[in-house]
Coordinates of C-alpha atoms and ligand atoms in Angstrom, one line a residue:
L1 CA 40.4 56.6 -43.4
E2 CA 42.7 54.2 -43.6
T3 CA 41.9 52.3 -46.7
E4 CA 44.8 52.5 -48.9
G5 CA 44.7 50.3 -51.8
D6 CA 40.7 50.2 -51.3
S7 CA 39.3 51.4 -54.8
R8 CA 36.3 52.5 -52.6
V9 CA 38.6 55.2 -51.1
N10 CA 38.7 56.6 -55.0
F11 CA 34.6 56.3 -55.4
L12 CA 34.3 57.9 -51.9
K13 CA 37.0 60.7 -53.3
E14 CA 35.0 61.3 -56.4
A15 CA 31.2 61.1 -55.0
L16 CA 32.6 63.8 -52.5
H17 CA 34.0 65.8 -55.3
I18 CA 30.7 65.6 -57.3
A19 CA 28.4 66.3 -54.7
R20 CA 30.0 69.4 -53.5
E21 CA 29.5 70.9 -57.0
A22 CA 26.0 69.5 -57.1
G23 CA 25.4 71.2 -54.1
S24 CA 27.0 74.6 -55.3
V25 CA 24.5 74.5 -58.3
I26 CA 21.7 74.1 -55.7
A27 CA 23.0 76.9 -53.1
N28 CA 23.5 79.3 -56.4
V29 CA 19.8 79.0 -57.2
F30 CA 18.5 78.6 -53.6
Q31 CA 17.1 82.0 -53.0
E32 CA 15.5 82.4 -56.7
T33 CA 11.5 82.1 -56.7
K34 CA 11.4 78.7 -58.9
Q35 CA 10.1 78.7 -62.1
N36 CA 9.1 75.6 -64.3
V37 CA 8.3 73.8 -61.3
Q38 CA 6.4 70.6 -62.4
T39 CA 3.8 68.3 -60.7
K40 CA 4.8 64.7 -60.9
A41 CA 2.0 62.2 -59.2
N42 CA 0.3 64.8 -57.2
C43 CA 0.6 68.1 -55.6
A44 CA 3.4 67.0 -52.9
D45 CA 5.6 65.4 -56.1
L46 CA 7.3 68.1 -57.5
V47 CA 10.4 68.3 -59.8
T48 CA 12.2 71.5 -61.1
E49 CA 14.7 72.0 -63.8
T50 CA 17.6 72.0 -61.4
D51 CA 16.7 68.4 -60.0
K52 CA 16.7 67.4 -63.5
A53 CA 20.0 69.7 -64.0
V54 CA 21.8 68.4 -61.2
E55 CA 21.4 64.5 -62.0
K56 CA 22.8 65.4 -65.4
L57 CA 25.6 67.0 -63.9
I58 CA 26.2 64.1 -61.7
F59 CA 25.7 61.1 -63.9
D60 CA 27.8 62.7 -66.5
Y61 CA 30.7 63.0 -64.3
L62 CA 30.3 59.5 -62.8
R63 CA 29.8 57.9 -66.2
T64 CA 33.4 59.5 -67.2
K65 CA 35.0 58.4 -64.4
F66 CA 33.4 55.1 -64.3
P67 CA 32.1 53.6 -67.6
S68 CA 31.4 50.2 -66.9
H69 CA 29.4 51.3 -63.9
S70 CA 25.4 51.0 -63.5
F71 CA 23.4 54.3 -62.6
I72 CA 19.8 54.8 -61.0
G73 CA 18.6 58.7 -60.5
E74 CA 15.0 59.6 -59.3
E75 CA 14.6 61.9 -62.2
S76 CA 15.9 59.5 -65.2
V77 CA 13.6 57.1 -63.8
S78 CA 10.8 59.3 -63.6
D79 CA 11.5 60.1 -67.0
G80 CA 11.5 56.8 -68.0
A81 CA 15.0 56.9 -69.5
M82 CA 16.5 54.6 -66.9
Q83 CA 15.3 50.9 -65.2
C84 CA 15.0 51.2 -61.4
H85 CA 17.0 47.5 -61.4
L86 CA 20.0 46.7 -59.4
T87 CA 22.3 44.3 -60.2
E88 CA 25.5 43.1 -59.1
N89 CA 27.4 45.7 -60.9
H90 CA 28.5 48.6 -59.4
T91 CA 25.7 51.1 -59.3
W92 CA 25.4 54.7 -58.3
V93 CA 22.0 55.8 -56.7
V94 CA 21.3 59.1 -56.8
D95 CA 18.7 61.5 -55.5
P96 CA 19.9 64.9 -57.1
I97 CA 17.7 66.8 -54.3
D98 CA 16.1 65.1 -51.5
G99 CA 13.8 67.4 -50.3
T100 CA 12.3 69.0 -53.6
M101 CA 9.3 70.6 -51.7
N102 CA 11.7 72.3 -49.4
F103 CA 13.9 73.6 -52.2
V104 CA 10.9 75.0 -53.9
H105 CA 9.8 76.7 -50.5
M106 CA 13.5 77.9 -49.8
N107 CA 13.4 75.6 -46.7
P108 CA 17.1 74.6 -46.3
N109 CA 16.6 70.9 -45.4
V110 CA 17.4 69.9 -48.9
A111 CA 20.4 67.4 -49.7
V112 CA 22.1 65.8 -52.6
S113 CA 22.3 61.8 -51.8
I114 CA 25.0 59.5 -53.6
G115 CA 25.1 56.1 -53.0
L116 CA 27.2 53.3 -54.5
A117 CA 26.0 49.6 -54.3
I118 CA 28.5 46.9 -55.1
N119 CA 27.0 43.5 -55.0
K120 CA 23.5 45.0 -53.9
Q121 CA 24.9 46.4 -51.0
T122 CA 25.7 50.1 -50.2
E123 CA 29.5 50.3 -49.6
V124 CA 29.7 54.3 -50.0
G125 CA 27.5 56.9 -49.5
V126 CA 27.5 60.8 -49.5
V127 CA 24.6 63.3 -48.6
Y128 CA 25.8 66.9 -48.8
A129 CA 23.3 69.6 -47.1
P130 CA 24.5 72.7 -49.0
M131 CA 22.3 75.1 -47.2
L132 CA 23.4 73.6 -43.8
D133 CA 26.8 73.5 -44.7
Q134 CA 27.0 69.5 -44.0
I135 CA 28.6 66.9 -45.6
Y136 CA 27.9 63.7 -44.5
F137 CA 29.8 60.4 -45.7
G138 CA 30.2 56.8 -45.0
V139 CA 32.2 53.7 -46.0
R140 CA 31.1 50.3 -44.8
G141 CA 33.9 48.9 -42.4
H142 CA 35.4 52.4 -41.8
G143 CA 32.8 54.5 -40.0
S144 CA 30.7 57.5 -40.9
F145 CA 31.6 61.1 -40.8
L146 CA 30.0 64.5 -40.5
N147 CA 32.1 67.6 -41.6
G148 CA 35.1 65.1 -40.5
R149 CA 33.7 64.7 -37.2
R150 CA 32.8 60.6 -36.7
L151 CA 29.3 59.8 -35.9
S152 CA 27.5 57.7 -33.3
V153 CA 24.1 56.8 -32.9
S154 CA 22.2 57.9 -29.6
K155 CA 23.6 55.7 -26.7
S156 CA 21.8 57.3 -23.9
I157 CA 18.2 56.7 -25.3
T158 CA 16.5 53.1 -25.1
D159 CA 13.4 53.7 -24.1
I160 CA 10.7 54.9 -27.0
S161 CA 9.0 57.0 -24.3
Q162 CA 12.2 59.4 -24.2
A163 CA 12.6 59.3 -27.9
L164 CA 13.2 62.3 -30.6
I165 CA 11.5 60.7 -33.6
A166 CA 11.6 61.5 -37.3
T167 CA 9.1 60.5 -39.9
E168 CA 7.6 61.5 -42.9
F169 CA 3.9 62.0 -44.4
G170 CA 5.6 61.0 -47.5
S171 CA 4.6 62.1 -51.0
R172 CA 1.4 60.1 -51.6
R173 CA -2.0 61.8 -51.4
D174 CA -4.3 58.8 -51.5
E175 CA -6.0 56.3 -48.6
S176 CA -2.6 55.3 -47.6
V177 CA -2.4 58.6 -45.7
T178 CA -5.0 57.5 -43.6
T179 CA -2.6 54.6 -42.6
V180 CA 0.3 57.0 -42.1
C181 CA -1.5 59.3 -39.5
A182 CA -3.1 56.6 -37.6
N183 CA 0.6 55.0 -37.2
I184 CA 1.6 58.9 -35.7
Q185 CA -1.5 58.3 -33.4
N186 CA -0.8 55.2 -32.3
I187 CA 2.9 56.4 -31.3
L188 CA 1.9 59.3 -29.6
M189 CA -1.0 57.7 -27.7
K190 CA 1.0 54.3 -26.4
H191 CA 4.4 55.6 -25.9
K192 CA 3.8 59.6 -25.4
V193 CA 7.5 59.9 -26.8
G194 CA 9.6 63.1 -26.8
G195 CA 8.6 64.7 -30.1
I196 CA 7.9 63.6 -33.7
R197 CA 9.8 65.8 -36.3
C198 CA 9.2 65.8 -40.3
T199 CA 11.9 67.6 -42.1
G200 CA 11.1 66.5 -45.6
S201 CA 14.1 64.6 -46.5
A202 CA 14.7 61.4 -45.8
A203 CA 18.4 61.5 -46.3
L204 CA 18.8 64.0 -43.7
N205 CA 16.4 62.1 -41.2
M206 CA 18.6 59.2 -41.6
C207 CA 22.0 61.4 -41.2
S208 CA 20.2 62.8 -38.0
V209 CA 19.8 59.0 -36.7
A210 CA 23.6 58.7 -37.3
S211 CA 24.6 61.7 -35.9
G212 CA 22.3 61.0 -32.7
A213 CA 20.3 64.5 -33.5
V214 CA 17.1 62.1 -33.7
D215 CA 16.6 58.8 -32.2
L216 CA 14.6 56.7 -34.6
Y217 CA 13.3 57.7 -38.0
Y218 CA 10.7 55.4 -40.0
E219 CA 8.9 55.9 -42.8
W220 CA 6.7 54.0 -45.5
G221 CA 7.5 54.0 -48.7
P222 CA 10.8 55.5 -49.5
Q223 CA 12.5 54.8 -52.8
C224 CA 15.9 53.4 -52.9
W225 CA 17.5 56.8 -54.0
D226 CA 16.1 58.5 -50.8
V227 CA 17.9 55.9 -48.6
C228 CA 21.1 54.3 -50.4
A229 CA 23.5 56.7 -49.5
S230 CA 22.6 57.4 -45.9
H231 CA 21.9 53.6 -45.2
V232 CA 25.8 52.8 -45.2
I233 CA 26.5 56.0 -42.8
V234 CA 23.6 54.8 -40.1
H235 CA 25.3 51.5 -40.0
E236 CA 28.5 53.1 -39.8
A237 CA 27.4 55.0 -36.6
G238 CA 26.2 51.8 -35.1
G239 CA 22.7 51.9 -35.9
V240 CA 20.4 49.6 -37.4
T241 CA 17.9 49.6 -40.4
T242 CA 15.0 47.2 -40.8
D243 CA 11.7 47.2 -42.3
A244 CA 8.5 47.8 -39.8
L245 CA 8.7 44.3 -38.6
G246 CA 12.2 44.2 -37.3
Q247 CA 13.8 42.4 -40.7
N248 CA 16.2 43.4 -42.7
F249 CA 15.8 46.6 -44.8
D250 CA 15.7 46.3 -48.4
M251 CA 15.9 49.5 -50.0
M252 CA 14.6 48.3 -53.2
S253 CA 11.5 47.0 -51.6
R254 CA 9.3 50.5 -51.2
S255 CA 8.1 49.3 -47.8
Y256 CA 8.7 50.6 -44.4
I257 CA 12.5 51.8 -43.2
C258 CA 13.1 52.0 -39.6
A259 CA 16.4 53.2 -38.7
S260 CA 17.5 53.6 -35.1
N261 CA 20.1 52.9 -32.5
K262 CA 19.1 49.2 -31.9
H263 CA 17.1 49.5 -28.9
L264 CA 14.2 51.4 -30.2
I265 CA 12.9 49.6 -33.4
E266 CA 11.3 46.6 -31.5
Q267 CA 9.3 49.0 -29.2
L268 CA 8.3 50.7 -32.3
V269 CA 6.9 47.6 -34.5
P270 CA 3.9 46.6 -32.7
S271 CA 2.8 50.5 -33.1
V272 CA 2.9 50.6 -36.5
T273 CA 0.2 49.1 -39.0
Q274 CA 1.3 47.8 -42.5
I275 CA 0.4 49.3 -45.7
S276 CA 0.0 47.2 -48.4
L277 CA -1.1 49.0 -51.7
A278 CA -0.1 48.0 -55.3
Q279 CA 3.2 50.0 -55.9
Ligands
IPD1 C1 11.2 62.9 -50.7 C2 11.7 63.5 -49.2 C3 10.8 63.3 -48.2 C4 10.1 61.8 -47.9 C5 9.4 61.4 -49.7 C6 10.8 61.6 -50.8 P1 12.1 64.1 -53.0 O1 11.9 63.0 -51.5 O2 12.5 62.3 -48.9 O3 11.3 63.4 -46.9 O4 9.0 61.8 -47.3 O5 8.9 60.0 -49.6 O6 10.1 61.1 -51.9 O7 11.1 64.0 -53.9 O8 11.9 65.4 -52.2 O9 13.4 63.9 -53.5
CA2 CA1 10.9 63.7 -55.8
CA3 CA1 14.1 62.1 -52.3
CA4 CA1 14.7 64.0 -55.2

């Protein structure tokens, strides 16, 4: 990474350091039966003491290093201790465990996600999956990498009928699920497609687009901490992110995210029915 004199190199270095520390905390308790699992909105929306401890670890570290920066973290926002509000200030957007349901079930698709937005755009992103031994990072303008190897989105798949797609059912359990399922049915009926995968981690789905392990990922309703870091990782691997209409993706919108090599999104768009519920 040739970015000497660029402060983002230092931001990346610190994000990588604390992501690794956070990953060790997760790995140390991974095989234990989780105690104190709390339900947030519903049975699909869980939090453990490890989610909270990891978020605190990351913020304590970054606050000491960068006291003038702002912070958004899933569990602090859930507790009402923090606002989910992005300003022009340097803002760290953190998901301490993306894939809490997996974590509770000892399923290895869990990741720490640390993104840094500057002027409301992600400049640095780190996604670390400790149980998979995968560390992804990206810096705007300088590429994205998995364990040091430069990433590229899939180039040969340009027809959605051949695509391997990742999506999620999300963490809502209300009537919106009907549309989520209808969209999957539409995609299967219309395009057939090679396959559909749900890993249970938005961040890892995004990173799989970046590495070419899947060709397209879309989901309705992710929060900024789910995708802030991985957003720059996809871009720097040559991918695009849009909403379900093919317009620019806004990570604060909580609408759809579609991430792909540039050929597939416009083929997906006609198959997706928009969901508009009060947020
Ligand atoms: C969830 C995961 C899941 C996605 C949900 C997210 P969490 O994050 O990324 O894949 O479908 O929308 O809330 O709660 O495990 O951090
Ligand atoms: Ca959660
Ligand atoms: Ca998440
Ligand atoms: Ca989380």
